[in-house]
XYZ file of C-alpha atoms in Angstrom:
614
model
C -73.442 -42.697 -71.009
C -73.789 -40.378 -74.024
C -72.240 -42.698 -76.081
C -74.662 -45.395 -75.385
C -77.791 -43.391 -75.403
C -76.785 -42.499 -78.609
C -76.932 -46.151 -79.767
C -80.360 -46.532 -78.467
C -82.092 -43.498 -80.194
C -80.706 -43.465 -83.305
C -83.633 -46.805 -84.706
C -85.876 -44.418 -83.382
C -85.788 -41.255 -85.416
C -88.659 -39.775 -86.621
C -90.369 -43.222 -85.550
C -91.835 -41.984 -82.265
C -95.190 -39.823 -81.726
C -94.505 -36.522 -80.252
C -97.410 -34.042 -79.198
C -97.757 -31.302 -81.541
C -95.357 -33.078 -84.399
C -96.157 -35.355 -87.345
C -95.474 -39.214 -87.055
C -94.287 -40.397 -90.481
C -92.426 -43.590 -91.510
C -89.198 -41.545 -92.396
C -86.089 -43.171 -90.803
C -83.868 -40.568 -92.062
C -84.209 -37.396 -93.765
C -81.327 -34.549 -95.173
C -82.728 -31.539 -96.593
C -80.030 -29.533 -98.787
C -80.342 -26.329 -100.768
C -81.544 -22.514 -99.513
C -84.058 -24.716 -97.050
C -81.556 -27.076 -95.064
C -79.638 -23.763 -95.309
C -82.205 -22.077 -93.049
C -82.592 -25.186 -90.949
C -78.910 -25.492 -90.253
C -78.609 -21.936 -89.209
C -81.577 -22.103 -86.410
C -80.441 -25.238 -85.109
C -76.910 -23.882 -84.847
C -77.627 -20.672 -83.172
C -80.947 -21.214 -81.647
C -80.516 -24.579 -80.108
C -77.299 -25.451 -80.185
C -76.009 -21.738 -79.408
C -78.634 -21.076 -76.337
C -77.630 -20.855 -72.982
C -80.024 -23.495 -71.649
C -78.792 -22.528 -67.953
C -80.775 -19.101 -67.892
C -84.015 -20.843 -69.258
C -83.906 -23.660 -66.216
C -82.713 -20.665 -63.551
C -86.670 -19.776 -62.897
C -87.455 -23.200 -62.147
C -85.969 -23.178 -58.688
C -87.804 -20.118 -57.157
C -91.405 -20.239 -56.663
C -91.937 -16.228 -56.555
C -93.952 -15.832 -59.868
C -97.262 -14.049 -59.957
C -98.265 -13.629 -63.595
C -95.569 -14.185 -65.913
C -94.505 -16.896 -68.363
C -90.795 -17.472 -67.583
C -91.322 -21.806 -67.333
C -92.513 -21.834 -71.031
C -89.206 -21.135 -72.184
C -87.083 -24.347 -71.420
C -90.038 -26.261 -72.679
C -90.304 -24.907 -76.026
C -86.022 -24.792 -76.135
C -86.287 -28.641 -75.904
C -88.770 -29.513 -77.935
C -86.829 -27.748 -80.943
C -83.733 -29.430 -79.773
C -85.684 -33.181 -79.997
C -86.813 -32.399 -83.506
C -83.012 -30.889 -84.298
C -81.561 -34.048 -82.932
C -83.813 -36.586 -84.793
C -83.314 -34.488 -88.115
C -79.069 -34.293 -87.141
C -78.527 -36.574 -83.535
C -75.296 -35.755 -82.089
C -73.554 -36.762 -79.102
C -73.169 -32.999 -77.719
C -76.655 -31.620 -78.258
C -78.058 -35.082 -76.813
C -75.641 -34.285 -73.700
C -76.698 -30.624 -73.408
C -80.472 -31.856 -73.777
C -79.765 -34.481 -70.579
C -78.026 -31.682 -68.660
C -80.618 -29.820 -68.720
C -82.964 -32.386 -68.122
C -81.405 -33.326 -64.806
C -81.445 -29.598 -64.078
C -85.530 -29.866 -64.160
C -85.762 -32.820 -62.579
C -83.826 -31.375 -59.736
C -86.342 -28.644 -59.315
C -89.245 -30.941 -58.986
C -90.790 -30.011 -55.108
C -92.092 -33.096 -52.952
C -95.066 -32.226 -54.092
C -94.673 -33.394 -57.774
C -94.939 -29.468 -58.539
C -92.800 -28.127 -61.596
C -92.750 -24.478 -62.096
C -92.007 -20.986 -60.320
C -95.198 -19.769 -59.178
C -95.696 -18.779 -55.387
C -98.015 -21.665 -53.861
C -100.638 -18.661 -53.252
C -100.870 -17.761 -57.141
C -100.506 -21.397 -58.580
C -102.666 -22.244 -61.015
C -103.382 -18.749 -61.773
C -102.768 -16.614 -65.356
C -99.488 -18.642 -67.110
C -98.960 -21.211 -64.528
C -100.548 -24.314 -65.475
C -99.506 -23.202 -69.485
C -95.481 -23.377 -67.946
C -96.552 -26.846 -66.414
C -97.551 -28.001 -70.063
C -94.589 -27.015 -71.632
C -92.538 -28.793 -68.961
C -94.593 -31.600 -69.301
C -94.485 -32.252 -72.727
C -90.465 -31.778 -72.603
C -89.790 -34.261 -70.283
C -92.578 -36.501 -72.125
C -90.762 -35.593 -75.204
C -87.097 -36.421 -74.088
C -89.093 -39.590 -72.458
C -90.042 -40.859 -76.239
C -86.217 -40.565 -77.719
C -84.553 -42.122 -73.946
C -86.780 -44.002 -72.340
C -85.631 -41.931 -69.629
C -88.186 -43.425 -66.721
C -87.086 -41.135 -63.903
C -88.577 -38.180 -66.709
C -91.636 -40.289 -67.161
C -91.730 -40.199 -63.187
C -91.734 -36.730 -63.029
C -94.349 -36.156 -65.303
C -96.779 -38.357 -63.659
C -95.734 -36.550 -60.447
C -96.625 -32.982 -61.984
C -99.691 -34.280 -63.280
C -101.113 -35.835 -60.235
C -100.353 -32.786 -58.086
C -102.343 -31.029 -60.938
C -104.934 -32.969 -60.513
C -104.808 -32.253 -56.654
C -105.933 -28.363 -57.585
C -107.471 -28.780 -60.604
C -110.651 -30.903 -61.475
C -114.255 -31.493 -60.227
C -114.607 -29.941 -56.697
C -111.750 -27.867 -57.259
C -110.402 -25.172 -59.033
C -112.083 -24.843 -62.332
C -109.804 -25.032 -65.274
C -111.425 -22.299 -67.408
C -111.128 -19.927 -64.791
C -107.358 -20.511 -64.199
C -106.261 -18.086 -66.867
C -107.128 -15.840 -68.951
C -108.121 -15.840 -72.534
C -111.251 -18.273 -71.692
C -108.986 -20.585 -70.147
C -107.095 -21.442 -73.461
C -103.761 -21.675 -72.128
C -104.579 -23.741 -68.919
C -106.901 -25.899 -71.090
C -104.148 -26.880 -73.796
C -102.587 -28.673 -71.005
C -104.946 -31.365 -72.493
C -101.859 -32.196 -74.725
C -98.680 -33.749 -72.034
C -101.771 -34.910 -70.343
C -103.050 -37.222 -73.458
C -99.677 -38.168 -74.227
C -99.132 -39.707 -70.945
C -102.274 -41.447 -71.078
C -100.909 -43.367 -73.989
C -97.524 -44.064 -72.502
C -99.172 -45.196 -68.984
C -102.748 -46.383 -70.225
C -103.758 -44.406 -66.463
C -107.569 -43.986 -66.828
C -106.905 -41.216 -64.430
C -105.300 -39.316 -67.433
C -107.566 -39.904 -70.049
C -110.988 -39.000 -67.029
C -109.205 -35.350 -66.323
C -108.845 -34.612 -70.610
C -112.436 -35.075 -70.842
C -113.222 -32.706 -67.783
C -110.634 -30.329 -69.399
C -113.107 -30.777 -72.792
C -116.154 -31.054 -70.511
C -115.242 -27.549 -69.023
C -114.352 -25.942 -72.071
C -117.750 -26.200 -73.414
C -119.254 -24.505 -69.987
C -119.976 -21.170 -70.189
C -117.310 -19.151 -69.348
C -114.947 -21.971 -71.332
C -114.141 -21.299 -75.150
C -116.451 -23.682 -76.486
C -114.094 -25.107 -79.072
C -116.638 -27.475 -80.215
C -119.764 -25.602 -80.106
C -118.211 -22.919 -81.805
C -116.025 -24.835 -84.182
C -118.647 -23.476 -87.234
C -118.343 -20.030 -86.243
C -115.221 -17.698 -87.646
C -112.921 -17.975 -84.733
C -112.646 -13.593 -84.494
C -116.093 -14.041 -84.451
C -117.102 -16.346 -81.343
C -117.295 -13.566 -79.212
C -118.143 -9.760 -78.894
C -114.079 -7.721 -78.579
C -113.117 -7.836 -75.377
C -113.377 -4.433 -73.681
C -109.661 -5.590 -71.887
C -107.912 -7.127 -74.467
C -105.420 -9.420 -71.622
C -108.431 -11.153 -69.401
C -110.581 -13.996 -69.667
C -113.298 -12.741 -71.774
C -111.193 -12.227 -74.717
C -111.048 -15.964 -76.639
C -109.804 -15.512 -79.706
C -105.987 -15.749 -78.891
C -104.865 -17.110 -81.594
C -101.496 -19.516 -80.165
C -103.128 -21.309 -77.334
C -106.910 -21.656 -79.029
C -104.806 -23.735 -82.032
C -102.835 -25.825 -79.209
C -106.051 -27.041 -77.476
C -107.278 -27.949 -81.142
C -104.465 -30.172 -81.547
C -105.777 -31.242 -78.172
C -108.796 -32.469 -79.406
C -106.874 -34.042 -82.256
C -105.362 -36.374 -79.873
C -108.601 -36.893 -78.176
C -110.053 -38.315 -81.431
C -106.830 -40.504 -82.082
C -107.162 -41.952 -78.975
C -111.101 -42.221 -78.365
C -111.901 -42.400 -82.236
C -115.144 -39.724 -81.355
C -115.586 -37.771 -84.587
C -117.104 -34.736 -82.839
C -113.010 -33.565 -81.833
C -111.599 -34.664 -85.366
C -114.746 -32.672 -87.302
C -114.230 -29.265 -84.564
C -110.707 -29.136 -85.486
C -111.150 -29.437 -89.477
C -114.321 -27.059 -89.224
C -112.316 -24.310 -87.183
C -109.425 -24.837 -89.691
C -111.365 -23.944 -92.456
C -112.629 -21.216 -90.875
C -108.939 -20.179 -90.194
C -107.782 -20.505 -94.050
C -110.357 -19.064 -95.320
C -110.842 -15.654 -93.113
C -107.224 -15.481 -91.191
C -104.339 -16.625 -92.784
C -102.835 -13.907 -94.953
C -100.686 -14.692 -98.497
C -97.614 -15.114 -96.501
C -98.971 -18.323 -94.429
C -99.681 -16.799 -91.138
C -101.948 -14.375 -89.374
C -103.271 -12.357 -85.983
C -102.834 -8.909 -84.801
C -101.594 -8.498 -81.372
C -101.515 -12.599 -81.162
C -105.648 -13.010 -81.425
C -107.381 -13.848 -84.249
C -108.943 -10.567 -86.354
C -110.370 -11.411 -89.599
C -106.681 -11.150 -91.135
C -107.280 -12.644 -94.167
C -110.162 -9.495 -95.417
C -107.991 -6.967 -93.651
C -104.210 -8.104 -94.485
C -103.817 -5.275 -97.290
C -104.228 -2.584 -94.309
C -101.129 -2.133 -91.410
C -101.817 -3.793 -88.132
C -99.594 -3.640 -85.084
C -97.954 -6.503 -84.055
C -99.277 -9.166 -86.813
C -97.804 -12.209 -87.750
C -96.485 -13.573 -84.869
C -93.860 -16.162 -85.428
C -96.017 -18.570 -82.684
C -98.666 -18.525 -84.580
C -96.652 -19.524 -87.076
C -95.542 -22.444 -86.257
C -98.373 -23.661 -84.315
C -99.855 -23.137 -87.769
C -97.851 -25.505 -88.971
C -97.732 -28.032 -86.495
C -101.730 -27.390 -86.360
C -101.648 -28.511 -90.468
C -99.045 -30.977 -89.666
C -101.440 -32.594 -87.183
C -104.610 -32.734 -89.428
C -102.340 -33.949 -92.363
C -100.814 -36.726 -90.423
C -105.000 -38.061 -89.761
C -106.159 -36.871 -92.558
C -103.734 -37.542 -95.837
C -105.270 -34.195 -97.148
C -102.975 -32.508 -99.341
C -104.172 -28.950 -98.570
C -102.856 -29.275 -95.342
C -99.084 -29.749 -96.437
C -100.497 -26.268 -99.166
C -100.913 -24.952 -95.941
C -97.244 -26.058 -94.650
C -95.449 -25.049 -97.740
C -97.310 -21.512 -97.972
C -96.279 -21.165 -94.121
C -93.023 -22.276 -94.244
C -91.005 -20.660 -97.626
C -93.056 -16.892 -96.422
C -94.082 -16.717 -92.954
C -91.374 -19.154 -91.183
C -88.367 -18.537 -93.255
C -89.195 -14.088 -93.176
C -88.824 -14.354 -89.261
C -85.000 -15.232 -89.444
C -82.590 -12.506 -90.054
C -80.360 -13.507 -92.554
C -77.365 -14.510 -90.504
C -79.635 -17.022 -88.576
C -78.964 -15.535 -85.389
C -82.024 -13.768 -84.278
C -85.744 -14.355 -84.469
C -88.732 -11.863 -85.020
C -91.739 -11.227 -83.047
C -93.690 -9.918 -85.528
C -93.174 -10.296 -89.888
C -95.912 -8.167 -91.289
C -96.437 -7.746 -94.787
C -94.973 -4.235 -95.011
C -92.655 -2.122 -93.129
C -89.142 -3.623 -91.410
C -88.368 -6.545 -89.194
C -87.358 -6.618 -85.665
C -86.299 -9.125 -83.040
C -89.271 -8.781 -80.056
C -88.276 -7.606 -76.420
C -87.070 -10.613 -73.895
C -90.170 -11.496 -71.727
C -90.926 -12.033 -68.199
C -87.944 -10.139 -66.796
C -85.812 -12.526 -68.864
C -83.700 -11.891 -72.322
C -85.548 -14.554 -74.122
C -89.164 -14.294 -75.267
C -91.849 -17.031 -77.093
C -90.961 -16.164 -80.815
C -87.461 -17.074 -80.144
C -88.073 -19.844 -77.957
C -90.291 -21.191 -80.038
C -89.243 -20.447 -83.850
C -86.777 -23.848 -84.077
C -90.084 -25.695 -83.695
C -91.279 -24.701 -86.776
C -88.090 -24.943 -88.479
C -87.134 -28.583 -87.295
C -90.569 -29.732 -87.936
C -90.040 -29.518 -91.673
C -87.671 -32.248 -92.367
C -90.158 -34.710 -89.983
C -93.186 -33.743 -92.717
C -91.384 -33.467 -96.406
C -92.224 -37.397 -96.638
C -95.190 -39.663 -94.890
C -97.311 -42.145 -95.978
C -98.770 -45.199 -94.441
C -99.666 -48.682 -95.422
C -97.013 -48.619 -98.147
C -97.949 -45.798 -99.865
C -95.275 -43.099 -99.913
C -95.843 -39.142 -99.849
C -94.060 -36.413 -101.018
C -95.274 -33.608 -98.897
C -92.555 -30.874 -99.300
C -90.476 -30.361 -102.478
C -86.947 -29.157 -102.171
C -83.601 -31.138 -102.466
C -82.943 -33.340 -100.000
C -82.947 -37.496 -99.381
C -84.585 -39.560 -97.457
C -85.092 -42.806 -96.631
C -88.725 -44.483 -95.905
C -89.825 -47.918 -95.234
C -92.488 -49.612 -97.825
C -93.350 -52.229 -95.195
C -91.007 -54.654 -92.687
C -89.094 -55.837 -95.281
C -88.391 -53.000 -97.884
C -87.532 -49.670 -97.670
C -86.359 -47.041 -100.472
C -83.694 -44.431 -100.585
C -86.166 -41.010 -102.071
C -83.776 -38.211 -103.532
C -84.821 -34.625 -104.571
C -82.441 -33.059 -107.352
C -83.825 -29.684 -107.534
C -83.823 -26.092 -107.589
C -87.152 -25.509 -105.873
C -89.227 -23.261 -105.307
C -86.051 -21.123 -107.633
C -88.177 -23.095 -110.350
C -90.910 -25.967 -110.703
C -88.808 -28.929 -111.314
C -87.952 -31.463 -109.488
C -86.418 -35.002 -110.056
C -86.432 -37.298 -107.691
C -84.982 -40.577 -107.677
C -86.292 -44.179 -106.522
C -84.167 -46.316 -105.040
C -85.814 -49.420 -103.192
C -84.291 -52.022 -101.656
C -85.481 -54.690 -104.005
C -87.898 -54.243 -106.631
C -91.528 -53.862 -105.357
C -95.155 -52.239 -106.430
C -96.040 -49.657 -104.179
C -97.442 -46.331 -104.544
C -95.688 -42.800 -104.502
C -98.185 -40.027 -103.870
C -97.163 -36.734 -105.146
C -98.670 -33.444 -103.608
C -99.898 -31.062 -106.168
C -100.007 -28.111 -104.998
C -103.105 -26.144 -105.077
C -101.835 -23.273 -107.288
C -100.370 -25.230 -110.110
C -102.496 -25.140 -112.452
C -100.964 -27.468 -114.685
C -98.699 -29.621 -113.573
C -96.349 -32.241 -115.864
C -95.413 -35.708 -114.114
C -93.325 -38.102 -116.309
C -91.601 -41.541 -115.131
C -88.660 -42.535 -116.965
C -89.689 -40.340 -119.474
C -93.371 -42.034 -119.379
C -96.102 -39.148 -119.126
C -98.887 -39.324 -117.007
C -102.440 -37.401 -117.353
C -105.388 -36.184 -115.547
C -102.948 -34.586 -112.825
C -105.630 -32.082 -110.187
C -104.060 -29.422 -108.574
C -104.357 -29.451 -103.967
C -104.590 -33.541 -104.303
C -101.575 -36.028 -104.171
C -101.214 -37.893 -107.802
C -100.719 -41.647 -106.916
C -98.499 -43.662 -109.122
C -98.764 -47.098 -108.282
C -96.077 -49.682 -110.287
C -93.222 -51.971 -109.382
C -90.392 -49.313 -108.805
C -86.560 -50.420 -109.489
C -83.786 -48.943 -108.884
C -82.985 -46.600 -111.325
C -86.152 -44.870 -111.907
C -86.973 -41.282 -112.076
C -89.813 -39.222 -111.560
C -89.842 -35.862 -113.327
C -93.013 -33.299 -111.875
C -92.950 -29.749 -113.250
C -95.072 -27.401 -111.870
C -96.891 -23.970 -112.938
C -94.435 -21.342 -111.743
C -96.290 -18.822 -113.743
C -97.087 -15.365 -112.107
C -100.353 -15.194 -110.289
C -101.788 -12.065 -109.649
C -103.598 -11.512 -106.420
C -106.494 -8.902 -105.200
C -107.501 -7.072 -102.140
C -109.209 -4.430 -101.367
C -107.976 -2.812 -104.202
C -104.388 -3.929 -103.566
C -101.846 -5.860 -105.977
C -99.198 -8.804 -104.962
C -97.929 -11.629 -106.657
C -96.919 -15.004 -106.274
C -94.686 -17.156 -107.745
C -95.092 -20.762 -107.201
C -95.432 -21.078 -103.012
C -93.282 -17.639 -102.564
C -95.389 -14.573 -102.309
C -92.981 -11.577 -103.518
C -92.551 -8.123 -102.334
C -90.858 -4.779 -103.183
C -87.725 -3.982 -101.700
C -86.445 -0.310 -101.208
C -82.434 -1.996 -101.693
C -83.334 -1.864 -105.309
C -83.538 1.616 -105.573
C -86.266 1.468 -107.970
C -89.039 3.949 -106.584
C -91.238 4.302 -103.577
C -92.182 0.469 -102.527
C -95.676 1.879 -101.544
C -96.131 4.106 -104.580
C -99.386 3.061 -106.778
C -99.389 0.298 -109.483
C -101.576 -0.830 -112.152
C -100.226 -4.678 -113.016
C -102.081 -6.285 -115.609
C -102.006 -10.373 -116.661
C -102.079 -12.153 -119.962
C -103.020 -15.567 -120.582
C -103.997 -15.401 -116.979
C -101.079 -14.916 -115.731
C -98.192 -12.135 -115.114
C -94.959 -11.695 -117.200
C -92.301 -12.191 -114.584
C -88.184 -11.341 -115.734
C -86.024 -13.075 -113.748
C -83.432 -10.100 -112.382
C -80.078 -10.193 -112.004
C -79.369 -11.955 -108.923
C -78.768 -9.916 -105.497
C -76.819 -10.230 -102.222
C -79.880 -10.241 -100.399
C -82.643 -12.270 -102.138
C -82.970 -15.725 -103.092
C -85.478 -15.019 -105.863
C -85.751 -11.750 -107.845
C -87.505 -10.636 -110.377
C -88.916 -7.576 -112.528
C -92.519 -6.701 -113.723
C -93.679 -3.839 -115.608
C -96.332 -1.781 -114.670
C -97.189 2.165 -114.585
C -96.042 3.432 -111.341
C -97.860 6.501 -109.640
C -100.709 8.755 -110.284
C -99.490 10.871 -113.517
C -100.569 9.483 -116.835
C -99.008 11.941 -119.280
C -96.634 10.299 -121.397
C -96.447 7.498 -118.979
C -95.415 4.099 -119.967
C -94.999 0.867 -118.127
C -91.495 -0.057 -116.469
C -89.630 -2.690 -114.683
C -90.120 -2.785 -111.100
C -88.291 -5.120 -108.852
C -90.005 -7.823 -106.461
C -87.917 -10.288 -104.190
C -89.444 -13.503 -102.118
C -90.809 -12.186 -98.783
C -88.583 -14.048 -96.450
C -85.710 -12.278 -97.873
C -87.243 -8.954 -97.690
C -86.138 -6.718 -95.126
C -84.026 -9.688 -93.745
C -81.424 -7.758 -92.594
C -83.646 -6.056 -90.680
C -82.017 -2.501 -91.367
C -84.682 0.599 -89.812
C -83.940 2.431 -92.730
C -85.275 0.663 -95.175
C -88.747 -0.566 -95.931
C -90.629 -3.836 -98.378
C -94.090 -4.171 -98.984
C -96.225 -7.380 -100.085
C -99.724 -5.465 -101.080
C -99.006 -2.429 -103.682
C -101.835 -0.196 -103.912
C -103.556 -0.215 -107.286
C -104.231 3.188 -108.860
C -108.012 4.026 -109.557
C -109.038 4.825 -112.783
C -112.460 5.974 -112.498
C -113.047 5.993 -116.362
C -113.119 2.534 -115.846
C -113.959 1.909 -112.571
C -116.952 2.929 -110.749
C -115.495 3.855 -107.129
C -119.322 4.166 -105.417
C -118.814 1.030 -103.539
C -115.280 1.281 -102.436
C-alpha cells in the first residue's frame, strides 16, 4: 500500500495548493549548504523523530475545558507534508497514514473531531483544534486522494456548522482574542470549498467574514489601515476577548481572506491583507524578521532596542512567513520573499539549537535561548509543533513563477527543476556560498532551447547589485524588484548576480547593529572580547562599515570583527576589534551562562550631541 501511494504522489510534489503554503511550478527542489543543513536536521528530529502517538492520544477523550492539546497533531502533519514533498519517503509517508487512521478513528457519530467536553465545545481553543485537524486531513487529502479523509472533513465541518452560524452560536464570541482563533477556521473551511465546490462552504466563510466585522469581531477589514497594536485600547486582561492584537491567529485569518479573494476575486480581502502587512513591516517586525511580546502585536519594530519578555515567538515566525509566502504567491512582489529571506536566515534559523533537536519559544534579540515549557498538560508545545512549518516551507518558495516566467526567490545552493510550460522544463542550479558572500552562479539547463524569462529577486538592501550572463553584463538593476532577463536560454548558460554584502549600519533609539547582506549580526560573550552590552560608538565610510572577516569558530557560521571605542572612558582610548557572529548562531547552544546581543548601546557624546530630546 505504501509502495503504491508512493507512485501516485510523487507527479504531484509541490504541484498541489495547500492552505497556508505557496503553490509554485517547482517539481523538484534540493537545497544544499548551511540551509538544507538546517532543513535536514528539523525534519529528522522534529518530524521524523516525534512520537506522533502522544499528539493523537487527546483526540479520544472529550474532557477538555480550555486548553489547546488538538492543535498539536495538526501542525506535526502539516510539517511532515511539506518534509515529504521537499524529501518523500516510504516511512514518513507510512507514519503520516498511521496517524491518519488514528484521527479518523476518533471521529464521533457526530462528525465531531477534537477533545472538548460536549458542554464546553466551541468554547476558548476548541474550534482553533478543529482547524488544525481540518486542514491536516485536507492536507494529507491533496498528496493521497485519500477520500475517506476528505469524508471526515466534510463531517467535522457540517457538525460545525450545526453550532456555529446564523441563529446559533456566534463565532466571535467562541474564543477569546476577538474571536481570532475560532475565526481562522475560515482557512480548512475555504479549502474544502474548492475541493467540493459545496456552496454551503463558501455561505459559512462569508458569515465567518460577515461576523468579524460586527462589533465585538476584530474587524480585519475595517481596521486593515490602522497599526495592528493600535486597533484597540490594551486589554485590562491580557488572555480574554477584548484583547485583538494576538499576533499568530490575527495573521492566519489574513491568509483567510487571502483565499477569500482567490476564490471570489473581491479586492476588498486582497487590499486588507496587503494594507495590514504594511502596517506589520513597517511598525512590528524587528531586524531579525519577526516580532510580538507575549505573542500580541506591540509596536516591536520602535521598541525592539529595549528587553521584552517573551518576544519573538517562533509562531509568529513562521506564520510570518507563510503570511509573505501567501501575498508573494498573488502578488509576484519581491518584498515579500525580502520579507522571507530576512525571516528565515535570523528569526527561523536562531530558534534551532544547534544540534537540531530542540526548538525555542522565544529568540529575542539579547539575552540566551531556551526551549518553551510543554503545553496543555502535554510535553509538546506550539513553537515546537509548529517550527518544521517554517522550515519545510522554504524549499516550496526558493523558485515560482507563472506563465513561463521563472523566479528566483531564495538564493542559496541548491537545484531545482521547474516547468517553462507543457512541453519544457529546465534543470536551475545554485553554486554558491550564500549569504557567507554575495555570489551566486546558477546554471540553466532547459530541456531544449527556448526564450523565456528568469526573474531574479534583488534584494532590497543591495544597493548595487552585478548580473552578468555568460559573461554578458546587464544594467539598470533596482534593488526589492525581480530583474527579468528574457532570451532563448541553452544549455550551458550561466548567470552570475553579485550582490552588496557591504556592512550596513543600523539605528535605534540610540542603539547600534549591523547587517551583513540578509544576516543581522550580534555579539557573542564565547569570544571573550568584553561585555556584549558595554557601549559602542561604530562609525561608516563610504556609507558603509569596515567588516574583517574573523577567523572562523565552532559555533558561528559567519564571523567577523569591527572596530569601534568600547565603553565610557575616553583617555587614551582608541578603537579595537570587536567580534560579531550571525544571529541564528548566537547563543545557539543555548548555554545560561552566557549571553549575545543584536542592539549595542551607542555612547553619548554630548559635545556633539544635544541629548534634550532623548
Amino acid at each position: 500500500m505504501t509502495k503504491h501511494l508512493l507512485t501516485l504522489i510523487l507527479p504531484l510534489l509541490f504541484s498541489s495548493t495547500m492552505a497556508e503554503g505557496l503553490t509554485t511550478k517547482t517539481e523538484k527542489v534540493k537545497v544544499d549548504g548551511w540551509l538544507g543543513q538546517k532543513i535536514n536536521q528539523c525534519i529528522q528530529h522534529r518530524i521524523i523523530g516525534e512520537d506522533v502517538d502522544k499528539l493523537t492520544a487527546p483526540f479520544f477523550q472529550q474532557e477538555e475545558t480550555n486548553q489547546w492539546q488538538t492543535e498539536f497533531w495538526g501542525k506535526w502533519i502539516l510539517g511532515a507534508i511539506l518534509a515529504y514533498q521537499y524529501s518523500p519517503t516510504p516511512e514518513l509517508l507510512a507514519k503520516m497514514g498511521t496517524s491518519v487512521r488514528q484521527i479518523l478513528r476518533a471521529q464521533l457519530a457526530n462528525g465531531y473531531i477534537g477533545n472538548y467536553s460536549p458542554a464546553c465545545q466551541t468554547m476558548q481553543w476548541d474550534i482553533w483544534g478543529r482547524k488544525y485537524t481540518a486542514m491536516g486531513l485536507l492536507a494529507w487529502y491533496d498528496i493521497t486522494k485519500d477520500k475517506k479523509a476528505l469524508s471526515a472533513v466534510r463531517r467535522l465541518m457540517d457538525h460545525l456548522m450545526t453550532q456555529v452560524g446564523e441563529g446559533k452560536a456566534d463565532i466571535v464570541l467562541c474564543g477569546i482574542y476577538k474571536g481570532m482563533p475560532s475565526c481562522s477556521v475560515i482557512i480548512p473551511v475555504l479549502r474544502l470549498y474548492e475541493i467540493t465546490h459545496d456552496s454551503r462552504y463558501l455561505a459559512f466563510a462569508r458569515y465567518i467574514v460577515k461576523r468579524g466585522e460586527s462589533p465585538m469581531g476584530p474587524q480585519l477589514i475595517s481596521k486593515a489601515d490602522v497599526p495592528v497594536a493600535r486597533r484597540w485600547s490594551h486589554p485590562s486582561n491580557w488572555y480574554t476577548k477584548e484583547n485583538g492584537m494576538k499576533a499568530y491567529e490575527m495573521m492566519s485569518c489574513y491568509m483567510g481572506l487571502i483565499q477569500l479573494y482567490q476564490i471570489t476575486h473581491e479586492e476588498q480581502y486582497l487590499d486588507a491583507a496587503k494594507t495590514a502587512v504594511g502596517h506589520i513591516i513597517r511598525e512590528e517586525i524587528n531586524v531579525a524578521g519577526s516580532g510580538s511580546a507575549y505573542e500580541c502585536w506591540y509596536d516591536g519594530n520602535r521598541l525592539q532596542t529595549l528587553p521584552a519578555a517573551h518576544t519573538m515567538e517562533t509562531c509568529v515566525t513562521v506564520t510570518w512567513m507563510q503570511l509573505c509566502a501567501e501575498l508573494l504567491k498573488v502578488t509576484n512582489d519581491s518584498k515579500y520573499a525580502d520579507e522571507i529571506e530576512r525571516s528565515a536566515y535570523n528569526a527561523l534559523m536562531a530558534s534551532m539549537r544547534v544540534d537540531g533537536q530542540k526548538i525555542a519559544k522565544y529568540s529575542p534579540l539579547s539575552g540566551y535561548r531556551y526551549e518553551g515549557k510543554g503545553q496543555s498538560g502535554m510535553e509538546i508545545n506550539c513553537c515546537t509543533a509548529n517550527a518544521p512549518r517554517g522550515f519545510c516551507l522554504l524549499p516550496s518558495i526558493m523558485y515560482g513563477g507563472e506563465n513561463g516566467e521563472i523566479h528566483v526567490n531564495l538564493y542559496a545552493p541548491s537545484t531545482a527543476i521547474v516547468s517553462i510550460d507543457s512541453r519544457n522544463q529546465a534543470e536551475l542550479k545554485q553554486v554558491t556560498n550564500y549569504p557567507a558572500d554575495g555570489r551566486v552562479e546558477i546554471q540553466v539547463t532547459p530541456s531544449r532551447s527556448q526564450e523565456f524569462t528568469i526573474a531574479l529577486r534583488i534584494p532590497q538592501w543591495s544597493r548595487n547589485t552585478r548580473i552578468t550572463v555568460n559573461g554578458k553584463d546587464y544594467q539598470s538593476i533596482t534593488p526589492g524588484q525581480y530583474y527579468r532577463i528574457r532570451r532563448v536560454w541553452t544549455k550551458g548558460d550561466r548567470i552570475e548576480l553579485e550582490c552588496d554584502m557591504r556592512g550596513r549600519l543600523l539605528e535605534n533609539n540610540h542603539c547600534q547593529a549591523i547587517a551583513y547582506g540578509p544576516i543581522v549580526l550580534a555579539r557573542d560573550s564565547r569570544f571573550q572580547d568584553g561585555f556584549v552590552d558595554e557601549g559602542v560608538d561604530i562609525k561608516e565610510k563610504n556609507d558603509a562599515v569596515k567588516l574583517q572577516k574573523a577567523n572562523p569558530t565552532d559555533f558561528s557560521l559567519l564571523s567577523f570583527t569591527v572596530n569601534t571605542i568600547t565603553g565610557t572612558n575616553r583617555e587614551g582610548v582608541q578603537p579595537r576589534p570587536i567580534h560579531l557572529c550571525d544571529f541564528a548562531s548566537a547563543g545557539n547552544d543555548w548555554n545560561t551562562t552566557q549571553r549575545y546581543r543584536v542592539w549595542l548601546p551607542k555612547v553619548i557624546d554630548v559635545r556633539k550631541e544635544d541629548t534634550a530630546n532623548y
